[in-house]
Amino acid sequence: AQSVTQLGSHVSVSEGALVLLRCNYSSSVPPYLFWYVQYPNQGLQLLLKYTSAATLVKGINGFEAEFKKSETSFHLTKPSAHMSDAAEYFCAVNPGNTGKLIFGQGTTLQVKP
Amino acid sequence: DAEITQSPRHKITETGRQVTLACHQTWNHNNMFWYRQDLGHGLRLIHYSYGVHDTNKGEVSDGYSVSRSNTEDLPLTLESAASSQTSVYFCASSSGTGFAEAFFGQGTRLTVV
């Protein structure tokens, strides 16, 4: 069965510092990969998705992710953290082109002033 | 603007009672999904539907049921609420499979006492 692993349930960075949230997936076929963000007491919002057109994917709010097939990874980065980036981030995979999503455990990002 | 709405946003119920959570989308999407969010587990799929009169079990379907009588609505019913079903429930919809983005509702926080 396919799975998604997010390393680190909590990540804390200073404002202006690099943000790196890790995601590894298990898949025997090219996956459909997504990053979602959840702000407090809200639903999930799409940050970006891997569409196979390019390995480096740019999303909203300055986030980007790089698909590395050899490492089965899809890590999320942002060069400079902003206080408004504090939220929970989920990596997800759509297995077998079914439309269903398998989520990682989530990573809470804390941004310190 | 198209949207997906859930009601109620918060509910407290007693063990053994039947509870129904509503989900309504105006995207005209064929695919609809119910997930539950629990600390340390991310989001897990409960039930899903690919169209009117179609319903399927997800990863954690025991104790839950859904019905799809029209495109817009997918209500989730807890047949006999249990304390283990205390969770935050999210409804989502998407236009297709593969790269299609899923749009999420704001969530329903259910407490079973």
JSON list of C-alpha atoms in Angstrom, two decimals:
[
{"chain": "A", "resi": 1, "resn": "ALA", "atom": "CA", "xyz": [0.00, 0.00, 0.00]},
{"chain": "A", "resi": 2, "resn": "GLN", "atom": "CA", "xyz": [1.16, 3.48, -0.73]},
{"chain": "A", "resi": 3, "resn": "SER", "atom": "CA", "xyz": [2.15, 5.70, 2.15]},
{"chain": "A", "resi": 4, "resn": "VAL", "atom": "CA", "xyz": [3.43, 9.17, 2.90]},
{"chain": "A", "resi": 5, "resn": "THR", "atom": "CA", "xyz": [5.91, 10.02, 5.65]},
{"chain": "A", "resi": 6, "resn": "GLN", "atom": "CA", "xyz": [6.53, 13.52, 6.91]},
{"chain": "A", "resi": 7, "resn": "LEU", "atom": "CA", "xyz": [9.69, 13.77, 8.98]},
{"chain": "A", "resi": 8, "resn": "GLY", "atom": "CA", "xyz": [9.18, 16.00, 11.99]},
{"chain": "A", "resi": 9, "resn": "SER", "atom": "CA", "xyz": [5.77, 16.67, 13.49]},
{"chain": "A", "resi": 10, "resn": "HIS", "atom": "CA", "xyz": [6.91, 20.12, 14.61]},
{"chain": "A", "resi": 11, "resn": "VAL", "atom": "CA", "xyz": [9.34, 22.49, 12.91]},
{"chain": "A", "resi": 12, "resn": "SER", "atom": "CA", "xyz": [10.33, 25.83, 14.39]},
{"chain": "A", "resi": 13, "resn": "VAL", "atom": "CA", "xyz": [12.13, 28.55, 12.45]},
{"chain": "A", "resi": 14, "resn": "SER", "atom": "CA", "xyz": [12.88, 32.21, 12.95]},
{"chain": "A", "resi": 15, "resn": "GLU", "atom": "CA", "xyz": [11.20, 34.81, 10.80]},
{"chain": "A", "resi": 16, "resn": "GLY", "atom": "CA", "xyz": [13.29, 35.26, 7.65]},
{"chain": "A", "resi": 17, "resn": "ALA", "atom": "CA", "xyz": [14.91, 31.82, 7.90]},
{"chain": "A", "resi": 18, "resn": "LEU", "atom": "CA", "xyz": [14.67, 28.99, 5.40]},
{"chain": "A", "resi": 19, "resn": "VAL", "atom": "CA", "xyz": [11.69, 26.69, 5.74]},
{"chain": "A", "resi": 20, "resn": "LEU", "atom": "CA", "xyz": [12.21, 22.99, 4.90]},
{"chain": "A", "resi": 21, "resn": "LEU", "atom": "CA", "xyz": [9.42, 20.48, 5.44]},
{"chain": "A", "resi": 22, "resn": "ARG", "atom": "CA", "xyz": [10.21, 16.92, 4.47]},
{"chain": "A", "resi": 23, "resn": "CYS", "atom": "CA", "xyz": [7.99, 14.44, 2.69]},
{"chain": "A", "resi": 24, "resn": "ASN", "atom": "CA", "xyz": [8.80, 10.95, 1.43]},
{"chain": "A", "resi": 25, "resn": "TYR", "atom": "CA", "xyz": [6.37, 8.71, -0.39]},
{"chain": "A", "resi": 26, "resn": "SER", "atom": "CA", "xyz": [6.24, 5.08, -1.31]},
{"chain": "A", "resi": 27, "resn": "SER", "atom": "CA", "xyz": [5.09, 4.39, -4.81]},
{"chain": "A", "resi": 28, "resn": "SER", "atom": "CA", "xyz": [5.89, 1.90, -7.50]},
{"chain": "A", "resi": 29, "resn": "VAL", "atom": "CA", "xyz": [4.49, 4.15, -10.20]},
{"chain": "A", "resi": 30, "resn": "PRO", "atom": "CA", "xyz": [4.85, 7.89, -10.84]},
{"chain": "A", "resi": 31, "resn": "PRO", "atom": "CA", "xyz": [2.76, 9.49, -8.14]},
{"chain": "A", "resi": 32, "resn": "TYR", "atom": "CA", "xyz": [0.42, 12.43, -8.02]},
{"chain": "A", "resi": 33, "resn": "LEU", "atom": "CA", "xyz": [1.80, 14.53, -5.14]},
{"chain": "A", "resi": 34, "resn": "PHE", "atom": "CA", "xyz": [0.34, 17.48, -3.29]},
{"chain": "A", "resi": 35, "resn": "TRP", "atom": "CA", "xyz": [1.13, 19.86, -0.45]},
{"chain": "A", "resi": 36, "resn": "TYR", "atom": "CA", "xyz": [-1.77, 21.33, 1.50]},
{"chain": "A", "resi": 37, "resn": "VAL", "atom": "CA", "xyz": [-1.75, 23.96, 4.25]},
{"chain": "A", "resi": 38, "resn": "GLN", "atom": "CA", "xyz": [-4.22, 24.21, 7.13]},
{"chain": "A", "resi": 39, "resn": "TYR", "atom": "CA", "xyz": [-4.54, 27.44, 9.08]},
{"chain": "A", "resi": 40, "resn": "PRO", "atom": "CA", "xyz": [-6.10, 27.25, 12.56]},
{"chain": "A", "resi": 41, "resn": "ASN", "atom": "CA", "xyz": [-9.78, 26.29, 12.53]},
{"chain": "A", "resi": 42, "resn": "GLN", "atom": "CA", "xyz": [-9.89, 26.16, 8.75]},
{"chain": "A", "resi": 43, "resn": "GLY", "atom": "CA", "xyz": [-10.03, 23.57, 6.02]},
{"chain": "A", "resi": 44, "resn": "LEU", "atom": "CA", "xyz": [-7.12, 22.52, 3.86]},
{"chain": "A", "resi": 45, "resn": "GLN", "atom": "CA", "xyz": [-5.90, 24.71, 1.02]},
{"chain": "A", "resi": 46, "resn": "LEU", "atom": "CA", "xyz": [-3.73, 23.56, -1.88]},
{"chain": "A", "resi": 47, "resn": "LEU", "atom": "CA", "xyz": [-0.19, 24.95, -1.84]},
{"chain": "A", "resi": 48, "resn": "LEU", "atom": "CA", "xyz": [1.14, 23.15, -4.89]},
{"chain": "A", "resi": 49, "resn": "LYS", "atom": "CA", "xyz": [1.04, 19.91, -6.81]},
{"chain": "A", "resi": 50, "resn": "TYR", "atom": "CA", "xyz": [3.42, 17.81, -8.87]},
{"chain": "A", "resi": 51, "resn": "THR", "atom": "CA", "xyz": [2.14, 17.39, -12.41]},
{"chain": "A", "resi": 52, "resn": "SER", "atom": "CA", "xyz": [5.24, 15.76, -14.00]},
{"chain": "A", "resi": 53, "resn": "ALA", "atom": "CA", "xyz": [5.79, 18.83, -16.21]},
{"chain": "A", "resi": 54, "resn": "ALA", "atom": "CA", "xyz": [8.74, 19.93, -14.10]},
{"chain": "A", "resi": 55, "resn": "THR", "atom": "CA", "xyz": [10.53, 18.55, -11.08]},
{"chain": "A", "resi": 56, "resn": "LEU", "atom": "CA", "xyz": [10.61, 21.94, -9.35]},
{"chain": "A", "resi": 57, "resn": "VAL", "atom": "CA", "xyz": [7.08, 23.07, -8.61]},
{"chain": "A", "resi": 58, "resn": "LYS", "atom": "CA", "xyz": [6.18, 26.59, -7.54]},
{"chain": "A", "resi": 59, "resn": "GLY", "atom": "CA", "xyz": [3.14, 27.21, -5.41]},
{"chain": "A", "resi": 60, "resn": "ILE", "atom": "CA", "xyz": [1.37, 29.99, -3.61]},
{"chain": "A", "resi": 61, "resn": "ASN", "atom": "CA", "xyz": [2.85, 32.25, -0.93]},
{"chain": "A", "resi": 62, "resn": "GLY", "atom": "CA", "xyz": [6.43, 31.72, -2.14]},
{"chain": "A", "resi": 63, "resn": "PHE", "atom": "CA", "xyz": [6.55, 27.98, -1.46]},
{"chain": "A", "resi": 64, "resn": "GLU", "atom": "CA", "xyz": [8.10, 25.46, -3.81]},
{"chain": "A", "resi": 65, "resn": "ALA", "atom": "CA", "xyz": [8.79, 21.74, -3.81]},
{"chain": "A", "resi": 66, "resn": "GLU", "atom": "CA", "xyz": [11.21, 19.53, -5.70]},
{"chain": "A", "resi": 67, "resn": "PHE", "atom": "CA", "xyz": [10.27, 16.07, -6.91]},
{"chain": "A", "resi": 68, "resn": "LYS", "atom": "CA", "xyz": [13.20, 13.65, -6.62]},
{"chain": "A", "resi": 69, "resn": "LYS", "atom": "CA", "xyz": [12.30, 10.25, -7.96]},
{"chain": "A", "resi": 70, "resn": "SER", "atom": "CA", "xyz": [15.60, 8.65, -6.89]},
{"chain": "A", "resi": 71, "resn": "GLU", "atom": "CA", "xyz": [14.95, 9.68, -3.30]},
{"chain": "A", "resi": 72, "resn": "THR", "atom": "CA", "xyz": [11.14, 9.28, -3.44]},
{"chain": "A", "resi": 73, "resn": "SER", "atom": "CA", "xyz": [10.92, 12.73, -1.90]},
{"chain": "A", "resi": 74, "resn": "PHE", "atom": "CA", "xyz": [8.86, 15.86, -2.39]},
{"chain": "A", "resi": 75, "resn": "HIS", "atom": "CA", "xyz": [10.20, 18.32, 0.18]},
{"chain": "A", "resi": 76, "resn": "LEU", "atom": "CA", "xyz": [8.59, 21.73, 0.62]},
{"chain": "A", "resi": 77, "resn": "THR", "atom": "CA", "xyz": [10.75, 24.85, 0.93]},
{"chain": "A", "resi": 78, "resn": "LYS", "atom": "CA", "xyz": [10.45, 28.59, 1.29]},
{"chain": "A", "resi": 79, "resn": "PRO", "atom": "CA", "xyz": [13.53, 30.83, 1.28]},
{"chain": "A", "resi": 80, "resn": "SER", "atom": "CA", "xyz": [12.32, 33.23, 3.95]},
{"chain": "A", "resi": 81, "resn": "ALA", "atom": "CA", "xyz": [9.69, 32.43, 6.57]},
{"chain": "A", "resi": 82, "resn": "HIS", "atom": "CA", "xyz": [6.98, 34.91, 7.45]},
{"chain": "A", "resi": 83, "resn": "MET", "atom": "CA", "xyz": [4.91, 34.95, 10.61]},
{"chain": "A", "resi": 84, "resn": "SER", "atom": "CA", "xyz": [1.82, 34.26, 8.51]},
{"chain": "A", "resi": 85, "resn": "ASP", "atom": "CA", "xyz": [3.31, 30.91, 7.41]},
{"chain": "A", "resi": 86, "resn": "ALA", "atom": "CA", "xyz": [2.62, 29.42, 10.83]},
{"chain": "A", "resi": 87, "resn": "ALA", "atom": "CA", "xyz": [0.22, 26.58, 10.12]},
{"chain": "A", "resi": 88, "resn": "GLU", "atom": "CA", "xyz": [0.00, 22.83, 9.68]},
{"chain": "A", "resi": 89, "resn": "TYR", "atom": "CA", "xyz": [1.29, 21.39, 6.42]},
{"chain": "A", "resi": 90, "resn": "PHE", "atom": "CA", "xyz": [0.27, 18.11, 4.87]},
{"chain": "A", "resi": 91, "resn": "CYS", "atom": "CA", "xyz": [1.91, 16.13, 2.10]},
{"chain": "A", "resi": 92, "resn": "ALA", "atom": "CA", "xyz": [-0.47, 13.87, 0.21]},
{"chain": "A", "resi": 93, "resn": "VAL", "atom": "CA", "xyz": [-0.38, 11.34, -2.61]},
{"chain": "A", "resi": 94, "resn": "ASN", "atom": "CA", "xyz": [-3.13, 10.29, -4.97]},
{"chain": "A", "resi": 95, "resn": "PRO", "atom": "CA", "xyz": [-2.51, 6.61, -5.54]},
{"chain": "A", "resi": 96, "resn": "GLY", "atom": "CA", "xyz": [-3.41, 4.92, -8.78]},
{"chain": "A", "resi": 97, "resn": "ASN", "atom": "CA", "xyz": [-5.18, 7.92, -10.26]},
{"chain": "A", "resi": 98, "resn": "THR", "atom": "CA", "xyz": [-8.19, 7.32, -8.01]},
{"chain": "A", "resi": 99, "resn": "GLY", "atom": "CA", "xyz": [-8.80, 10.83, -6.75]},
{"chain": "A", "resi": 100, "resn": "LYS", "atom": "CA", "xyz": [-8.47, 9.62, -3.16]},
{"chain": "A", "resi": 101, "resn": "LEU", "atom": "CA", "xyz": [-5.72, 11.19, -1.11]},
{"chain": "A", "resi": 102, "resn": "ILE", "atom": "CA", "xyz": [-3.36, 9.50, 1.33]},
{"chain": "A", "resi": 103, "resn": "PHE", "atom": "CA", "xyz": [-2.00, 12.05, 3.77]},
{"chain": "A", "resi": 104, "resn": "GLY", "atom": "CA", "xyz": [1.14, 12.24, 5.82]},
{"chain": "A", "resi": 105, "resn": "GLN", "atom": "CA", "xyz": [0.86, 12.86, 9.54]},
{"chain": "A", "resi": 106, "resn": "GLY", "atom": "CA", "xyz": [1.30, 16.59, 9.12]},
{"chain": "A", "resi": 107, "resn": "THR", "atom": "CA", "xyz": [3.99, 19.04, 10.23]},
{"chain": "A", "resi": 108, "resn": "THR", "atom": "CA", "xyz": [3.22, 22.05, 12.39]},
{"chain": "A", "resi": 109, "resn": "LEU", "atom": "CA", "xyz": [5.35, 25.02, 11.41]},
{"chain": "A", "resi": 110, "resn": "GLN", "atom": "CA", "xyz": [6.08, 27.57, 14.12]},
{"chain": "A", "resi": 111, "resn": "VAL", "atom": "CA", "xyz": [7.62, 30.89, 13.10]},
{"chain": "A", "resi": 112, "resn": "LYS", "atom": "CA", "xyz": [9.38, 32.83, 15.84]},
{"chain": "A", "resi": 113, "resn": "PRO", "atom": "CA", "xyz": [9.85, 36.59, 15.65]},
{"chain": "B", "resi": 1, "resn": "ASP", "atom": "CA", "xyz": [-18.08, 31.69, -6.18]},
{"chain": "B", "resi": 2, "resn": "ALA", "atom": "CA", "xyz": [-18.27, 27.94, -5.92]},
{"chain": "B", "resi": 3, "resn": "GLU", "atom": "CA", "xyz": [-17.71, 26.53, -2.48]},
{"chain": "B", "resi": 4, "resn": "ILE", "atom": "CA", "xyz": [-18.03, 23.51, -0.24]},
{"chain": "B", "resi": 5, "resn": "THR", "atom": "CA", "xyz": [-19.79, 23.95, 3.08]},
{"chain": "B", "resi": 6, "resn": "GLN", "atom": "CA", "xyz": [-20.16, 21.72, 6.10]},
{"chain": "B", "resi": 7, "resn": "SER", "atom": "CA", "xyz": [-22.69, 21.88, 8.89]},
{"chain": "B", "resi": 8, "resn": "PRO", "atom": "CA", "xyz": [-22.71, 22.02, 11.78]},
{"chain": "B", "resi": 9, "resn": "ARG", "atom": "CA", "xyz": [-19.24, 23.40, 12.54]},
{"chain": "B", "resi": 10, "resn": "HIS", "atom": "CA", "xyz": [-19.36, 22.06, 16.07]},
{"chain": "B", "resi": 11, "resn": "LYS", "atom": "CA", "xyz": [-21.46, 19.33, 17.63]},
{"chain": "B", "resi": 12, "resn": "ILE", "atom": "CA", "xyz": [-21.59, 17.52, 20.93]},
{"chain": "B", "resi": 13, "resn": "THR", "atom": "CA", "xyz": [-23.53, 14.28, 21.08]},
{"chain": "B", "resi": 14, "resn": "GLU", "atom": "CA", "xyz": [-24.00, 11.37, 23.43]},
{"chain": "B", "resi": 15, "resn": "THR", "atom": "CA", "xyz": [-22.70, 7.86, 23.00]},
{"chain": "B", "resi": 16, "resn": "GLY", "atom": "CA", "xyz": [-25.13, 5.69, 21.06]},
{"chain": "B", "resi": 17, "resn": "ARG", "atom": "CA", "xyz": [-26.95, 8.49, 19.27]},
{"chain": "B", "resi": 18, "resn": "GLN", "atom": "CA", "xyz": [-27.18, 8.70, 15.51]},
{"chain": "B", "resi": 19, "resn": "VAL", "atom": "CA", "xyz": [-25.52, 11.79, 14.07]},
{"chain": "B", "resi": 20, "resn": "THR", "atom": "CA", "xyz": [-25.50, 13.17, 10.54]},
{"chain": "B", "resi": 21, "resn": "LEU", "atom": "CA", "xyz": [-22.94, 15.66, 9.26]},
{"chain": "B", "resi": 22, "resn": "ALA", "atom": "CA", "xyz": [-23.86, 17.62, 6.17]},
{"chain": "B", "resi": 23, "resn": "CYS", "atom": "CA", "xyz": [-21.64, 18.45, 3.19]},
{"chain": "B", "resi": 24, "resn": "HIS", "atom": "CA", "xyz": [-22.80, 20.59, 0.26]},
{"chain": "B", "resi": 25, "resn": "GLN", "atom": "CA", "xyz": [-20.72, 21.65, -2.73]},
{"chain": "B", "resi": 26, "resn": "THR", "atom": "CA", "xyz": [-21.52, 24.03, -5.56]},
{"chain": "B", "resi": 27, "resn": "TRP", "atom": "CA", "xyz": [-18.52, 23.07, -7.73]},
{"chain": "B", "resi": 28, "resn": "ASN", "atom": "CA", "xyz": [-20.62, 20.50, -9.61]},
{"chain": "B", "resi": 29, "resn": "HIS", "atom": "CA", "xyz": [-17.91, 17.94, -8.87]},
{"chain": "B", "resi": 30, "resn": "ASN", "atom": "CA", "xyz": [-18.60, 14.25, -9.32]},
{"chain": "B", "resi": 31, "resn": "ASN", "atom": "CA", "xyz": [-16.08, 13.17, -6.67]},
{"chain": "B", "resi": 32, "resn": "MET", "atom": "CA", "xyz": [-16.76, 13.73, -2.98]},
{"chain": "B", "resi": 33, "resn": "PHE", "atom": "CA", "xyz": [-14.85, 12.48, 0.05]},
{"chain": "B", "resi": 34, "resn": "TRP", "atom": "CA", "xyz": [-15.11, 12.37, 3.82]},
{"chain": "B", "resi": 35, "resn": "TYR", "atom": "CA", "xyz": [-11.96, 12.39, 5.97]},
{"chain": "B", "resi": 36, "resn": "ARG", "atom": "CA", "xyz": [-11.35, 12.47, 9.70]},
{"chain": "B", "resi": 37, "resn": "GLN", "atom": "CA", "xyz": [-8.42, 14.31, 11.23]},
{"chain": "B", "resi": 38, "resn": "ASP", "atom": "CA", "xyz": [-6.79, 13.03, 14.39]},
{"chain": "B", "resi": 39, "resn": "LEU", "atom": "CA", "xyz": [-3.55, 14.09, 16.03]},
{"chain": "B", "resi": 40, "resn": "GLY", "atom": "CA", "xyz": [-0.67, 11.99, 14.79]},
{"chain": "B", "resi": 41, "resn": "HIS", "atom": "CA", "xyz": [-2.68, 10.43, 11.96]},
{"chain": "B", "resi": 42, "resn": "GLY", "atom": "CA", "xyz": [-3.14, 13.27, 9.52]},
{"chain": "B", "resi": 43, "resn": "LEU", "atom": "CA", "xyz": [-6.35, 12.84, 7.56]},
{"chain": "B", "resi": 44, "resn": "ARG", "atom": "CA", "xyz": [-7.81, 9.41, 6.92]},
{"chain": "B", "resi": 45, "resn": "LEU", "atom": "CA", "xyz": [-10.43, 8.54, 4.34]},
{"chain": "B", "resi": 46, "resn": "ILE", "atom": "CA", "xyz": [-13.81, 7.40, 5.65]},
{"chain": "B", "resi": 47, "resn": "HIS", "atom": "CA", "xyz": [-16.05, 7.12, 2.57]},
{"chain": "B", "resi": 48, "resn": "TYR", "atom": "CA", "xyz": [-16.09, 8.48, -0.95]},
{"chain": "B", "resi": 49, "resn": "SER", "atom": "CA", "xyz": [-18.34, 8.80, -3.97]},
{"chain": "B", "resi": 50, "resn": "TYR", "atom": "CA", "xyz": [-17.64, 9.16, -7.68]},
{"chain": "B", "resi": 51, "resn": "GLY", "atom": "CA", "xyz": [-21.18, 10.16, -8.59]},
{"chain": "B", "resi": 52, "resn": "VAL", "atom": "CA", "xyz": [-24.87, 9.96, -7.79]},
{"chain": "B", "resi": 53, "resn": "HIS", "atom": "CA", "xyz": [-25.83, 6.65, -6.15]},
{"chain": "B", "resi": 54, "resn": "ASP", "atom": "CA", "xyz": [-22.15, 5.61, -5.96]},
{"chain": "B", "resi": 55, "resn": "THR", "atom": "CA", "xyz": [-20.55, 5.13, -2.52]},
{"chain": "B", "resi": 56, "resn": "ASN", "atom": "CA", "xyz": [-17.35, 3.37, -1.44]},
{"chain": "B", "resi": 57, "resn": "LYS", "atom": "CA", "xyz": [-15.65, 2.52, 1.83]},
{"chain": "B", "resi": 58, "resn": "GLY", "atom": "CA", "xyz": [-12.39, 4.11, 2.74]},
{"chain": "B", "resi": 59, "resn": "GLU", "atom": "CA", "xyz": [-9.67, 3.22, 5.21]},
{"chain": "B", "resi": 60, "resn": "VAL", "atom": "CA", "xyz": [-11.70, 3.85, 8.40]},
{"chain": "B", "resi": 61, "resn": "SER", "atom": "CA", "xyz": [-15.33, 3.25, 7.40]},
{"chain": "B", "resi": 62, "resn": "ASP", "atom": "CA", "xyz": [-16.55, 1.13, 10.35]},
{"chain": "B", "resi": 63, "resn": "GLY", "atom": "CA", "xyz": [-19.44, 2.84, 12.12]},
{"chain": "B", "resi": 64, "resn": "TYR", "atom": "CA", "xyz": [-20.04, 5.35, 9.32]},
{"chain": "B", "resi": 65, "resn": "SER", "atom": "CA", "xyz": [-22.30, 5.45, 6.27]},
{"chain": "B", "resi": 66, "resn": "VAL", "atom": "CA", "xyz": [-22.95, 7.84, 3.38]},
{"chain": "B", "resi": 67, "resn": "SER", "atom": "CA", "xyz": [-25.53, 8.22, 0.65]},
{"chain": "B", "resi": 68, "resn": "ARG", "atom": "CA", "xyz": [-25.41, 10.22, -2.59]},
{"chain": "B", "resi": 69, "resn": "SER", "atom": "CA", "xyz": [-28.81, 11.18, -3.95]},
{"chain": "B", "resi": 70, "resn": "ASN", "atom": "CA", "xyz": [-27.63, 14.22, -5.93]},
{"chain": "B", "resi": 71, "resn": "THR", "atom": "CA", "xyz": [-24.38, 15.77, -7.15]},
{"chain": "B", "resi": 72, "resn": "GLU", "atom": "CA", "xyz": [-24.22, 18.49, -4.49]},
{"chain": "B", "resi": 73, "resn": "ASP", "atom": "CA", "xyz": [-24.56, 16.58, -1.21]},
{"chain": "B", "resi": 74, "resn": "LEU", "atom": "CA", "xyz": [-22.80, 13.75, 0.60]},
{"chain": "B", "resi": 75, "resn": "PRO", "atom": "CA", "xyz": [-24.07, 13.47, 4.20]},
{"chain": "B", "resi": 76, "resn": "LEU", "atom": "CA", "xyz": [-22.04, 11.37, 6.64]},
{"chain": "B", "resi": 77, "resn": "THR", "atom": "CA", "xyz": [-23.97, 9.38, 9.23]},
{"chain": "B", "resi": 78, "resn": "LEU", "atom": "CA", "xyz": [-22.59, 7.91, 12.43]},
{"chain": "B", "resi": 79, "resn": "GLU", "atom": "CA", "xyz": [-24.99, 5.05, 13.12]},
{"chain": "B", "resi": 80, "resn": "SER", "atom": "CA", "xyz": [-24.30, 4.84, 16.85]},
{"chain": "B", "resi": 81, "resn": "ALA", "atom": "CA", "xyz": [-21.79, 7.40, 18.01]},
{"chain": "B", "resi": 82, "resn": "ALA", "atom": "CA", "xyz": [-18.81, 6.19, 20.03]},
{"chain": "B", "resi": 83, "resn": "SER", "atom": "CA", "xyz": [-16.16, 8.13, 21.93]},
{"chain": "B", "resi": 84, "resn": "SER", "atom": "CA", "xyz": [-13.57, 6.90, 19.43]},
{"chain": "B", "resi": 85, "resn": "GLN", "atom": "CA", "xyz": [-15.39, 8.93, 16.80]},
{"chain": "B", "resi": 86, "resn": "THR", "atom": "CA", "xyz": [-14.59, 12.20, 18.52]},
{"chain": "B", "resi": 87, "resn": "SER", "atom": "CA", "xyz": [-12.64, 13.95, 15.78]},
{"chain": "B", "resi": 88, "resn": "VAL", "atom": "CA", "xyz": [-12.62, 16.73, 13.22]},
{"chain": "B", "resi": 89, "resn": "TYR", "atom": "CA", "xyz": [-14.37, 15.73, 10.02]},
{"chain": "B", "resi": 90, "resn": "PHE", "atom": "CA", "xyz": [-13.60, 17.20, 6.61]},
{"chain": "B", "resi": 91, "resn": "CYS", "atom": "CA", "xyz": [-15.56, 16.92, 3.42]},
{"chain": "B", "resi": 92, "resn": "ALA", "atom": "CA", "xyz": [-13.82, 17.42, 0.07]},
{"chain": "B", "resi": 93, "resn": "SER", "atom": "CA", "xyz": [-14.70, 17.41, -3.60]},
{"chain": "B", "resi": 94, "resn": "SER", "atom": "CA", "xyz": [-12.75, 17.22, -6.84]},
{"chain": "B", "resi": 95, "resn": "SER", "atom": "CA", "xyz": [-13.48, 17.29, -10.54]},
{"chain": "B", "resi": 96, "resn": "GLY", "atom": "CA", "xyz": [-11.53, 14.20, -11.43]},
{"chain": "B", "resi": 97, "resn": "THR", "atom": "CA", "xyz": [-8.60, 12.02, -10.60]},
{"chain": "B", "resi": 98, "resn": "GLY", "atom": "CA", "xyz": [-4.85, 12.30, -11.03]},
{"chain": "B", "resi": 99, "resn": "PHE", "atom": "CA", "xyz": [-3.75, 15.90, -10.71]},
{"chain": "B", "resi": 100, "resn": "ALA", "atom": "CA", "xyz": [-7.19, 17.28, -9.87]},
{"chain": "B", "resi": 101, "resn": "GLU", "atom": "CA", "xyz": [-7.15, 19.49, -6.80]},
{"chain": "B", "resi": 102, "resn": "ALA", "atom": "CA", "xyz": [-9.42, 18.57, -3.91]},
{"chain": "B", "resi": 103, "resn": "PHE", "atom": "CA", "xyz": [-11.37, 21.43, -2.31]},
{"chain": "B", "resi": 104, "resn": "PHE", "atom": "CA", "xyz": [-12.06, 21.11, 1.39]},
{"chain": "B", "resi": 105, "resn": "GLY", "atom": "CA", "xyz": [-14.82, 22.34, 3.66]},
{"chain": "B", "resi": 106, "resn": "GLN", "atom": "CA", "xyz": [-14.13, 24.15, 6.93]},
{"chain": "B", "resi": 107, "resn": "GLY", "atom": "CA", "xyz": [-14.56, 21.01, 8.97]},
{"chain": "B", "resi": 108, "resn": "THR", "atom": "CA", "xyz": [-16.94, 19.79, 11.68]},
{"chain": "B", "resi": 109, "resn": "ARG", "atom": "CA", "xyz": [-15.62, 19.26, 15.17]},
{"chain": "B", "resi": 110, "resn": "LEU", "atom": "CA", "xyz": [-17.57, 16.38, 16.72]},
{"chain": "B", "resi": 111, "resn": "THR", "atom": "CA", "xyz": [-17.37, 15.45, 20.37]},
{"chain": "B", "resi": 112, "resn": "VAL", "atom": "CA", "xyz": [-18.99, 12.25, 21.60]},
{"chain": "B", "resi": 113, "resn": "VAL", "atom": "CA", "xyz": [-19.55, 12.20, 25.37]}
]
